[in-house]
mmCIF file of C-alpha atoms in Angstrom:
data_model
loop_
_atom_site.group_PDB
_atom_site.id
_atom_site.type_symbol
_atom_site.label_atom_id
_atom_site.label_comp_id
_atom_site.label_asym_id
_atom_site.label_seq_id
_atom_site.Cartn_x
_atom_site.Cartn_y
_atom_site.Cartn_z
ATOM 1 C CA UNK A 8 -88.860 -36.814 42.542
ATOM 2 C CA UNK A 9 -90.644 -37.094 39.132
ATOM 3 C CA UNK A 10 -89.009 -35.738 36.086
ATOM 4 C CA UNK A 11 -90.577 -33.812 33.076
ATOM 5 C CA UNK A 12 -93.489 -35.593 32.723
ATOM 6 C CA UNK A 13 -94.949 -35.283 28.882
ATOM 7 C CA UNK A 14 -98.704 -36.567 27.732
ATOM 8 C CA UNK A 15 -100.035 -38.167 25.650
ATOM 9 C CA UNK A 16 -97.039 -40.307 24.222
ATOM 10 C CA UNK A 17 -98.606 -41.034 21.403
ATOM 11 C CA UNK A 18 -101.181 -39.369 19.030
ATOM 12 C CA UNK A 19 -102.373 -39.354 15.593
ATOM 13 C CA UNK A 20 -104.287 -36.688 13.959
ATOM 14 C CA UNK A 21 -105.417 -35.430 10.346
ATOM 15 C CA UNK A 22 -104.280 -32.484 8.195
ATOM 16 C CA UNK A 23 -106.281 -29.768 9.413
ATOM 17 C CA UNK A 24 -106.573 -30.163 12.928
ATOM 18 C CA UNK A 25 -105.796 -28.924 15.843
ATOM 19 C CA UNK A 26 -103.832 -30.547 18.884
ATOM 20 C CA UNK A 27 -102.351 -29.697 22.449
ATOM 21 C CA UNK A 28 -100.327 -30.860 24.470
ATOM 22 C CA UNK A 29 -98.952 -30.963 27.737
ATOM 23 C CA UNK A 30 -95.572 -30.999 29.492
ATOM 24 C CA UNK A 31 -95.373 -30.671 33.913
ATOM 25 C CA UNK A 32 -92.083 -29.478 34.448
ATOM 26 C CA UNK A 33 -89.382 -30.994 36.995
ATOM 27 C CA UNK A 34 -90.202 -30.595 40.519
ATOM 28 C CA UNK A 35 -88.844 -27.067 41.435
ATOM 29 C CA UNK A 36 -88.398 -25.824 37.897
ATOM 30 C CA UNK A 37 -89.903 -22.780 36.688
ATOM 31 C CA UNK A 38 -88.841 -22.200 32.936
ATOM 32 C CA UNK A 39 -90.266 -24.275 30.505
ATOM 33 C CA UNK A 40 -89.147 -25.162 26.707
ATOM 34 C CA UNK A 41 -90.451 -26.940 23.433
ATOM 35 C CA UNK A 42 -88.488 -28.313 20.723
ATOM 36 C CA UNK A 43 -89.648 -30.269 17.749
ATOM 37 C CA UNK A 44 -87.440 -33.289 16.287
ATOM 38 C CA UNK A 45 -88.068 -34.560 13.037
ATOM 39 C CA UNK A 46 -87.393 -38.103 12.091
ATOM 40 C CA UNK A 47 -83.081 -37.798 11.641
ATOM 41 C CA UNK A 48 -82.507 -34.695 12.838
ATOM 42 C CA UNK A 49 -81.787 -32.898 16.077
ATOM 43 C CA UNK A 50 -83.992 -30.806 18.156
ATOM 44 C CA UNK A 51 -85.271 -27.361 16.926
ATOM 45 C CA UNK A 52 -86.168 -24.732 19.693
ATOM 46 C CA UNK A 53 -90.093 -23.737 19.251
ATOM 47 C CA UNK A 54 -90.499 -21.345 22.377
ATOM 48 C CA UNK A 55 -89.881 -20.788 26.114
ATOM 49 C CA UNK A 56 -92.165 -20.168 28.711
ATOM 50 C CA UNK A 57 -91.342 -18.264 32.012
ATOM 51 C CA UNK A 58 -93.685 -16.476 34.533
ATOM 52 C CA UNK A 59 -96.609 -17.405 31.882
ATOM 53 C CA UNK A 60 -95.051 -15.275 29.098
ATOM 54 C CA UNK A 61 -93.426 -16.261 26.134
ATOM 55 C CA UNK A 62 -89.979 -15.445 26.453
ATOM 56 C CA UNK A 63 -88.247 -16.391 23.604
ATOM 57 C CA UNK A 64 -89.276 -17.669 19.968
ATOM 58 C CA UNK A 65 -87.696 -19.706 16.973
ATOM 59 C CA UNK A 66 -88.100 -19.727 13.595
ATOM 60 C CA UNK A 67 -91.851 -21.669 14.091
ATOM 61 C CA UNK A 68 -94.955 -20.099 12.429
ATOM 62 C CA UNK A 69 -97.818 -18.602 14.572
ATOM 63 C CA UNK A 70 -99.996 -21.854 14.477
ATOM 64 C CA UNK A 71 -97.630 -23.161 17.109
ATOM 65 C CA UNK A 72 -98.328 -21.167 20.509
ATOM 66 C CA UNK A 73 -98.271 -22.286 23.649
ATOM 67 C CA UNK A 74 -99.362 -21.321 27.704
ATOM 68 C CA UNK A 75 -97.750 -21.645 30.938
ATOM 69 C CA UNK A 76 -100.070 -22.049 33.802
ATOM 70 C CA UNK A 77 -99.291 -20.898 37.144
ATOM 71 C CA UNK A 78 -98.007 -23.844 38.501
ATOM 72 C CA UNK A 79 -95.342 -24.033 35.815
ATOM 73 C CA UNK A 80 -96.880 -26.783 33.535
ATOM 74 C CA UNK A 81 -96.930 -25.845 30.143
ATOM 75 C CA UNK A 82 -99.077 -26.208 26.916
ATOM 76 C CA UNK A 83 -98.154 -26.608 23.204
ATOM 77 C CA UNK A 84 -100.960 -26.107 20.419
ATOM 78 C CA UNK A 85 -100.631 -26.410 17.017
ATOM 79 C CA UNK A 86 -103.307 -25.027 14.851
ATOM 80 C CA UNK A 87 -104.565 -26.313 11.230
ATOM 81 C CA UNK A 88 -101.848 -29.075 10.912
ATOM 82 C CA UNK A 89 -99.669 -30.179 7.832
ATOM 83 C CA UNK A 90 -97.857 -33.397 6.694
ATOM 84 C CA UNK A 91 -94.786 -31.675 7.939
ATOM 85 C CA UNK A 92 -95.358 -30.920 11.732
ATOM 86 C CA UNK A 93 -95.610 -34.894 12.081
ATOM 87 C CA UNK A 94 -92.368 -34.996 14.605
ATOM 88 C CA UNK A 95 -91.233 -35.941 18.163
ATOM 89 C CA UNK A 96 -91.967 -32.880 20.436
ATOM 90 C CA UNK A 97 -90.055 -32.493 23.564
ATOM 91 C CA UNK A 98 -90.408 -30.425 26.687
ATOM 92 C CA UNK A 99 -87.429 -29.204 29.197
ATOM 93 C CA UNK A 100 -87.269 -28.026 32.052
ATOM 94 C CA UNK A 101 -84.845 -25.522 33.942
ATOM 95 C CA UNK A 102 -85.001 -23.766 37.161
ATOM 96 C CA UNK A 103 -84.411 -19.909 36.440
ATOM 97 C CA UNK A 104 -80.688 -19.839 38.087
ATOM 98 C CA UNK A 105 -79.601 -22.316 35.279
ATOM 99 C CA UNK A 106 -81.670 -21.648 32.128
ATOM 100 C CA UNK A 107 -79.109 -23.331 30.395
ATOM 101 C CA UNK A 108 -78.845 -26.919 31.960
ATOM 102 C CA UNK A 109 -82.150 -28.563 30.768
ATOM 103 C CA UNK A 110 -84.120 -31.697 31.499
ATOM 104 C CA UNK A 111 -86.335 -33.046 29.167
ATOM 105 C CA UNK A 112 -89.026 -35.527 28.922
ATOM 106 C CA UNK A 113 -89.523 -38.470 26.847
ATOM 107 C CA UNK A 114 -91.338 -36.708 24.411
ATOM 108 C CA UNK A 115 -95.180 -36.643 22.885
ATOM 109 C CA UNK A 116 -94.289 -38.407 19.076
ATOM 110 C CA UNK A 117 -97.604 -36.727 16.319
ATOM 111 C CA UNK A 118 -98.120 -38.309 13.330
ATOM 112 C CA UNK A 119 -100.162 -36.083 10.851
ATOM 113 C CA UNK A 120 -102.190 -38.379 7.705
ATOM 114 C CA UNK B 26 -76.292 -16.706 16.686
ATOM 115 C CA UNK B 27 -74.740 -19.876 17.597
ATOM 116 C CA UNK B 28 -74.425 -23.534 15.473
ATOM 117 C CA UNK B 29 -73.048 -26.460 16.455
ATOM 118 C CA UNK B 30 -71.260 -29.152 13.567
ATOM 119 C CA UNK B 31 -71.179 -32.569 14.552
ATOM 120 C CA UNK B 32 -68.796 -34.010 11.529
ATOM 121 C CA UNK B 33 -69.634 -37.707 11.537
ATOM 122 C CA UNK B 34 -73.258 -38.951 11.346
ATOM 123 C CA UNK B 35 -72.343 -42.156 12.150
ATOM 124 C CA UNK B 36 -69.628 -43.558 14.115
ATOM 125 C CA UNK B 37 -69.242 -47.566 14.250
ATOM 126 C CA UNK B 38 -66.669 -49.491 16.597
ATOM 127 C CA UNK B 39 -65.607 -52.316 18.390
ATOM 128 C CA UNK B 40 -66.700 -53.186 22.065
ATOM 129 C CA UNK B 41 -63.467 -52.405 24.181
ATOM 130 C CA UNK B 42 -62.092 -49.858 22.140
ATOM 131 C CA UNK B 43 -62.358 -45.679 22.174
ATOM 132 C CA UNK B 44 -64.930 -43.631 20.965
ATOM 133 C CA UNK B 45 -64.391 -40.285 19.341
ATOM 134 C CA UNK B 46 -67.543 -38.020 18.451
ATOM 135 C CA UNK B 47 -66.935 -35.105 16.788
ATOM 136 C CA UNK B 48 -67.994 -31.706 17.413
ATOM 137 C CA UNK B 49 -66.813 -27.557 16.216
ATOM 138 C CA UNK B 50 -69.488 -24.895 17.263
ATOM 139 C CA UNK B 51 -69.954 -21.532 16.808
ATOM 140 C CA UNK B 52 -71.389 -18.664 19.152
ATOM 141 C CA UNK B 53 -71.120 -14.851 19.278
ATOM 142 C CA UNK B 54 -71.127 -14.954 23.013
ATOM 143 C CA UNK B 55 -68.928 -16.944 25.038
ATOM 144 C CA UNK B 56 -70.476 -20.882 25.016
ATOM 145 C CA UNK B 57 -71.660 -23.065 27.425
ATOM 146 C CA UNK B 58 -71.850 -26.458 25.550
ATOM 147 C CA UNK B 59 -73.484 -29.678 26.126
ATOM 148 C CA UNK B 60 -73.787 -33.903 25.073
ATOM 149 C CA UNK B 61 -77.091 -35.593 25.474
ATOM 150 C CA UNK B 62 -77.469 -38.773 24.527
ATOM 151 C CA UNK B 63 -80.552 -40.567 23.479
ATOM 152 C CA UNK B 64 -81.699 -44.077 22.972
ATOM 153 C CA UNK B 65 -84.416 -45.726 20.513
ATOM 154 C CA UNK B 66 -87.359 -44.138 21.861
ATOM 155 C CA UNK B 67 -86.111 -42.290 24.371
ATOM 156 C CA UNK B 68 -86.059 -38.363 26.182
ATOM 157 C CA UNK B 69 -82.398 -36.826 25.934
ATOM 158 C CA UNK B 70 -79.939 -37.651 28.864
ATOM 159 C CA UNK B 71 -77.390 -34.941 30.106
ATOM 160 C CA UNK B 72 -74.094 -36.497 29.469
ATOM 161 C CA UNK B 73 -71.687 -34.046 30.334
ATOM 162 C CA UNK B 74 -71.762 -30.388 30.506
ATOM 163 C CA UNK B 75 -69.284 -26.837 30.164
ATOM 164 C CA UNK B 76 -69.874 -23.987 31.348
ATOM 165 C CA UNK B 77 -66.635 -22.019 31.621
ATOM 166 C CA UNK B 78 -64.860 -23.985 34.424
ATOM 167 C CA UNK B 79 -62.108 -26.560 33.571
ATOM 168 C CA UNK B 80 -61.665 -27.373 30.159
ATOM 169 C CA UNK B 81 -61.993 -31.070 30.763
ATOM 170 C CA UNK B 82 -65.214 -32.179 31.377
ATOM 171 C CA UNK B 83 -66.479 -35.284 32.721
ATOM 172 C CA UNK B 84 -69.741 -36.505 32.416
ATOM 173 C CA UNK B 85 -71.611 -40.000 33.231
ATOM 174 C CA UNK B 86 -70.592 -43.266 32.040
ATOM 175 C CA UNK B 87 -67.297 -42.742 31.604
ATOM 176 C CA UNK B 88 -67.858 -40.359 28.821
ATOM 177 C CA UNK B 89 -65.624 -37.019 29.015
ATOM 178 C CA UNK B 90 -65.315 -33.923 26.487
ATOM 179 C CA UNK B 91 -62.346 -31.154 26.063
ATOM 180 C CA UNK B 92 -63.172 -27.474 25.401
ATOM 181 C CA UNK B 93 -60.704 -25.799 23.208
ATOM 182 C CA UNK B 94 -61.384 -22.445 22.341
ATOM 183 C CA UNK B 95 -58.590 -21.772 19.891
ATOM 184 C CA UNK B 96 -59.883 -24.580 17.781
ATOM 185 C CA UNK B 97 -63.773 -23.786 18.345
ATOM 186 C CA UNK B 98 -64.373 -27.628 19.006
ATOM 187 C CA UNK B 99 -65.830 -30.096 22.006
ATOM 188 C CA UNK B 100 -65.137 -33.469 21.075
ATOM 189 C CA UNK B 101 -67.030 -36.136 23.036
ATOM 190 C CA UNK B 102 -64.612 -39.557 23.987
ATOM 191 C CA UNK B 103 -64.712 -42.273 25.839
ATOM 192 C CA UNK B 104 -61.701 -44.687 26.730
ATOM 193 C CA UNK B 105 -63.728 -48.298 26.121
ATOM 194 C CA UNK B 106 -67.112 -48.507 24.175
ATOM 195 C CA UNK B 107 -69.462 -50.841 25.437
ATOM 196 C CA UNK B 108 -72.866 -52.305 23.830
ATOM 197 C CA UNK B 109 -75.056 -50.037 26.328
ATOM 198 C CA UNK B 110 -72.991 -47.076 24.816
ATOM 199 C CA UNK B 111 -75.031 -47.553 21.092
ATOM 200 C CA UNK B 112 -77.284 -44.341 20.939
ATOM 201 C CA UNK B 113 -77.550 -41.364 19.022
ATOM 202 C CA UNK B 114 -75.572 -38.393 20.446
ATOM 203 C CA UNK B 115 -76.228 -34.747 20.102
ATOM 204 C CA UNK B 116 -73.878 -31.641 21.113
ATOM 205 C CA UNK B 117 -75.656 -28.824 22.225
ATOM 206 C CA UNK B 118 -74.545 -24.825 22.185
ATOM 207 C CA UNK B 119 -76.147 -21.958 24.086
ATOM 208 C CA UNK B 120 -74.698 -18.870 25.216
ATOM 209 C CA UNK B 121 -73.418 -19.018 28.626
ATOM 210 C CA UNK B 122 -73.874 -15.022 29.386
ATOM 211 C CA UNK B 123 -77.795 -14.413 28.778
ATOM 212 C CA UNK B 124 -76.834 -11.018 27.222
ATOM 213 C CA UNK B 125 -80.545 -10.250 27.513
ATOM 214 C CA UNK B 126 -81.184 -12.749 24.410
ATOM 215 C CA UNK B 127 -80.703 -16.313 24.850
ATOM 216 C CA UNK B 128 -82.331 -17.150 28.361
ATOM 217 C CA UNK B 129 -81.113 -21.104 27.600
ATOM 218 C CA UNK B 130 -81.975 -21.499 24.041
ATOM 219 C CA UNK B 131 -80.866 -24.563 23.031
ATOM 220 C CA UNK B 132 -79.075 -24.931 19.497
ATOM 221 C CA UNK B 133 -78.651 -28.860 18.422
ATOM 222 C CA UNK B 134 -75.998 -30.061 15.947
ATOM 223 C CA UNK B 135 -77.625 -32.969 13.993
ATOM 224 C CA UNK B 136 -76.407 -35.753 15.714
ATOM 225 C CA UNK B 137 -74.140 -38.730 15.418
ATOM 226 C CA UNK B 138 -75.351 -42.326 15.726
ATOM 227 C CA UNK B 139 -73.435 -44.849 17.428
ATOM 228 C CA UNK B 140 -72.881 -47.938 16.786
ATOM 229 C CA UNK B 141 -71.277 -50.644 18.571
ATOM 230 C CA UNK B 142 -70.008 -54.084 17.288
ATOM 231 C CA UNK B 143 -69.350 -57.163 19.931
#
């Protein structure tokens, strides 16, 4: 039984741009989170995805949105990117009877030049 | 609104002897709380988990954690550190009862790293 899978693991873009990326859930999961991790600090809640909506939202500007796609995989884009969003981005998983116990993945780490 | 306070950023001891990692939260609806661990490049690993059953939790790796409400804290220990143990270690709030508002929002203290000496 895979875990959260997360991809790419790795990516480097320029101020300005735009990037997505991807998170597939844990086998029989259904709710799907993001949380960005800056270099020394701990995880900071971005959104949750459930039946394709946008459930909840933290304190993260609108160029960060995201999409859930029927089979529960999950997008995150960031729009017109600064110095700043250059981070460790994790998804988790949950299946909807436990929201609260999540698994995450090893993480997509952005670097922003 | 919930926060979590881990009070040591780092922790250093000896292989063989306890570990102690701090934590006091805070949350307007009755807590479920959490430790993940995670290694140099690394996801987060469940450790241990409470969510309103007994008090004394144990988790994996010999690891356990004590919920006590009168003193708003869920300290992380573990009897005899070993090398493998050296990782950074978060503690993790959310509101156990959704109340219509938290649907398993996760709120992270800062974390405590973890080091361990032979």
């Amino acid at each position: 039984d895979a875990g959260v899978t997360q991809s790419p693991t790795h990516l480097i873009k320029t101020r300005g741009q735009q990037v997505t990326l991807r998170c597939s859930p844990k086998s029989g999961h259904d709710t799907v989170s993001w949380y960005q991790q800056a270099l020394g600090q701990g995880p900071q809640f971005i959104f949750q995805y459930y039946e394709e909506e946008e459930r909840q939202r933290g304190n993260f500007p609108d160029r960060f949105s995201g999409h859930q796609f029927p089979n529960y995989s999950s997008e995150l884009n960031v729009n017109a990117l600064l110095l700043g969003d250059s981070a460790l981005y994790l998804c988790a998983s949950a299946g909807q009877a436990h929201t609260y116990e999540q698994y995450f993945g090893p993480g997509t780490r952005l670097t922003v030049t | 609104a919930q926060s979590v306070t881990q009070l040591d950023s780092h922790v250093s001891v000896s292989e063989g002897t306890p570990v102690l990692l701090r934590c006091n939260y805070s949350s307007s609806y009755s807590p479920s709380l959490f430790w993940y661990v995670q290694h140099p490049n690394k996801g987060l690993q469940l450790l241990l988990k409470y969510t309103s059953a007994a008090t004394l939790v144990k988790g994996i790796n010999g690891f356990e954690a004590e919920f006590k409400k009168s003193e708003t804290s869920f300290h992380l220990t573990k009897p005899s550190a070993h090398m493998s143990d050296a990782a950074e270690y978060f503690c993790v709030v959310t509101p156990l009862s959704a109340g219509g508002t938290s649907y398993g929002k996760l709120t992270f203290g800062q974390g405590t790293i973890l080091t361990v000496h032979p």
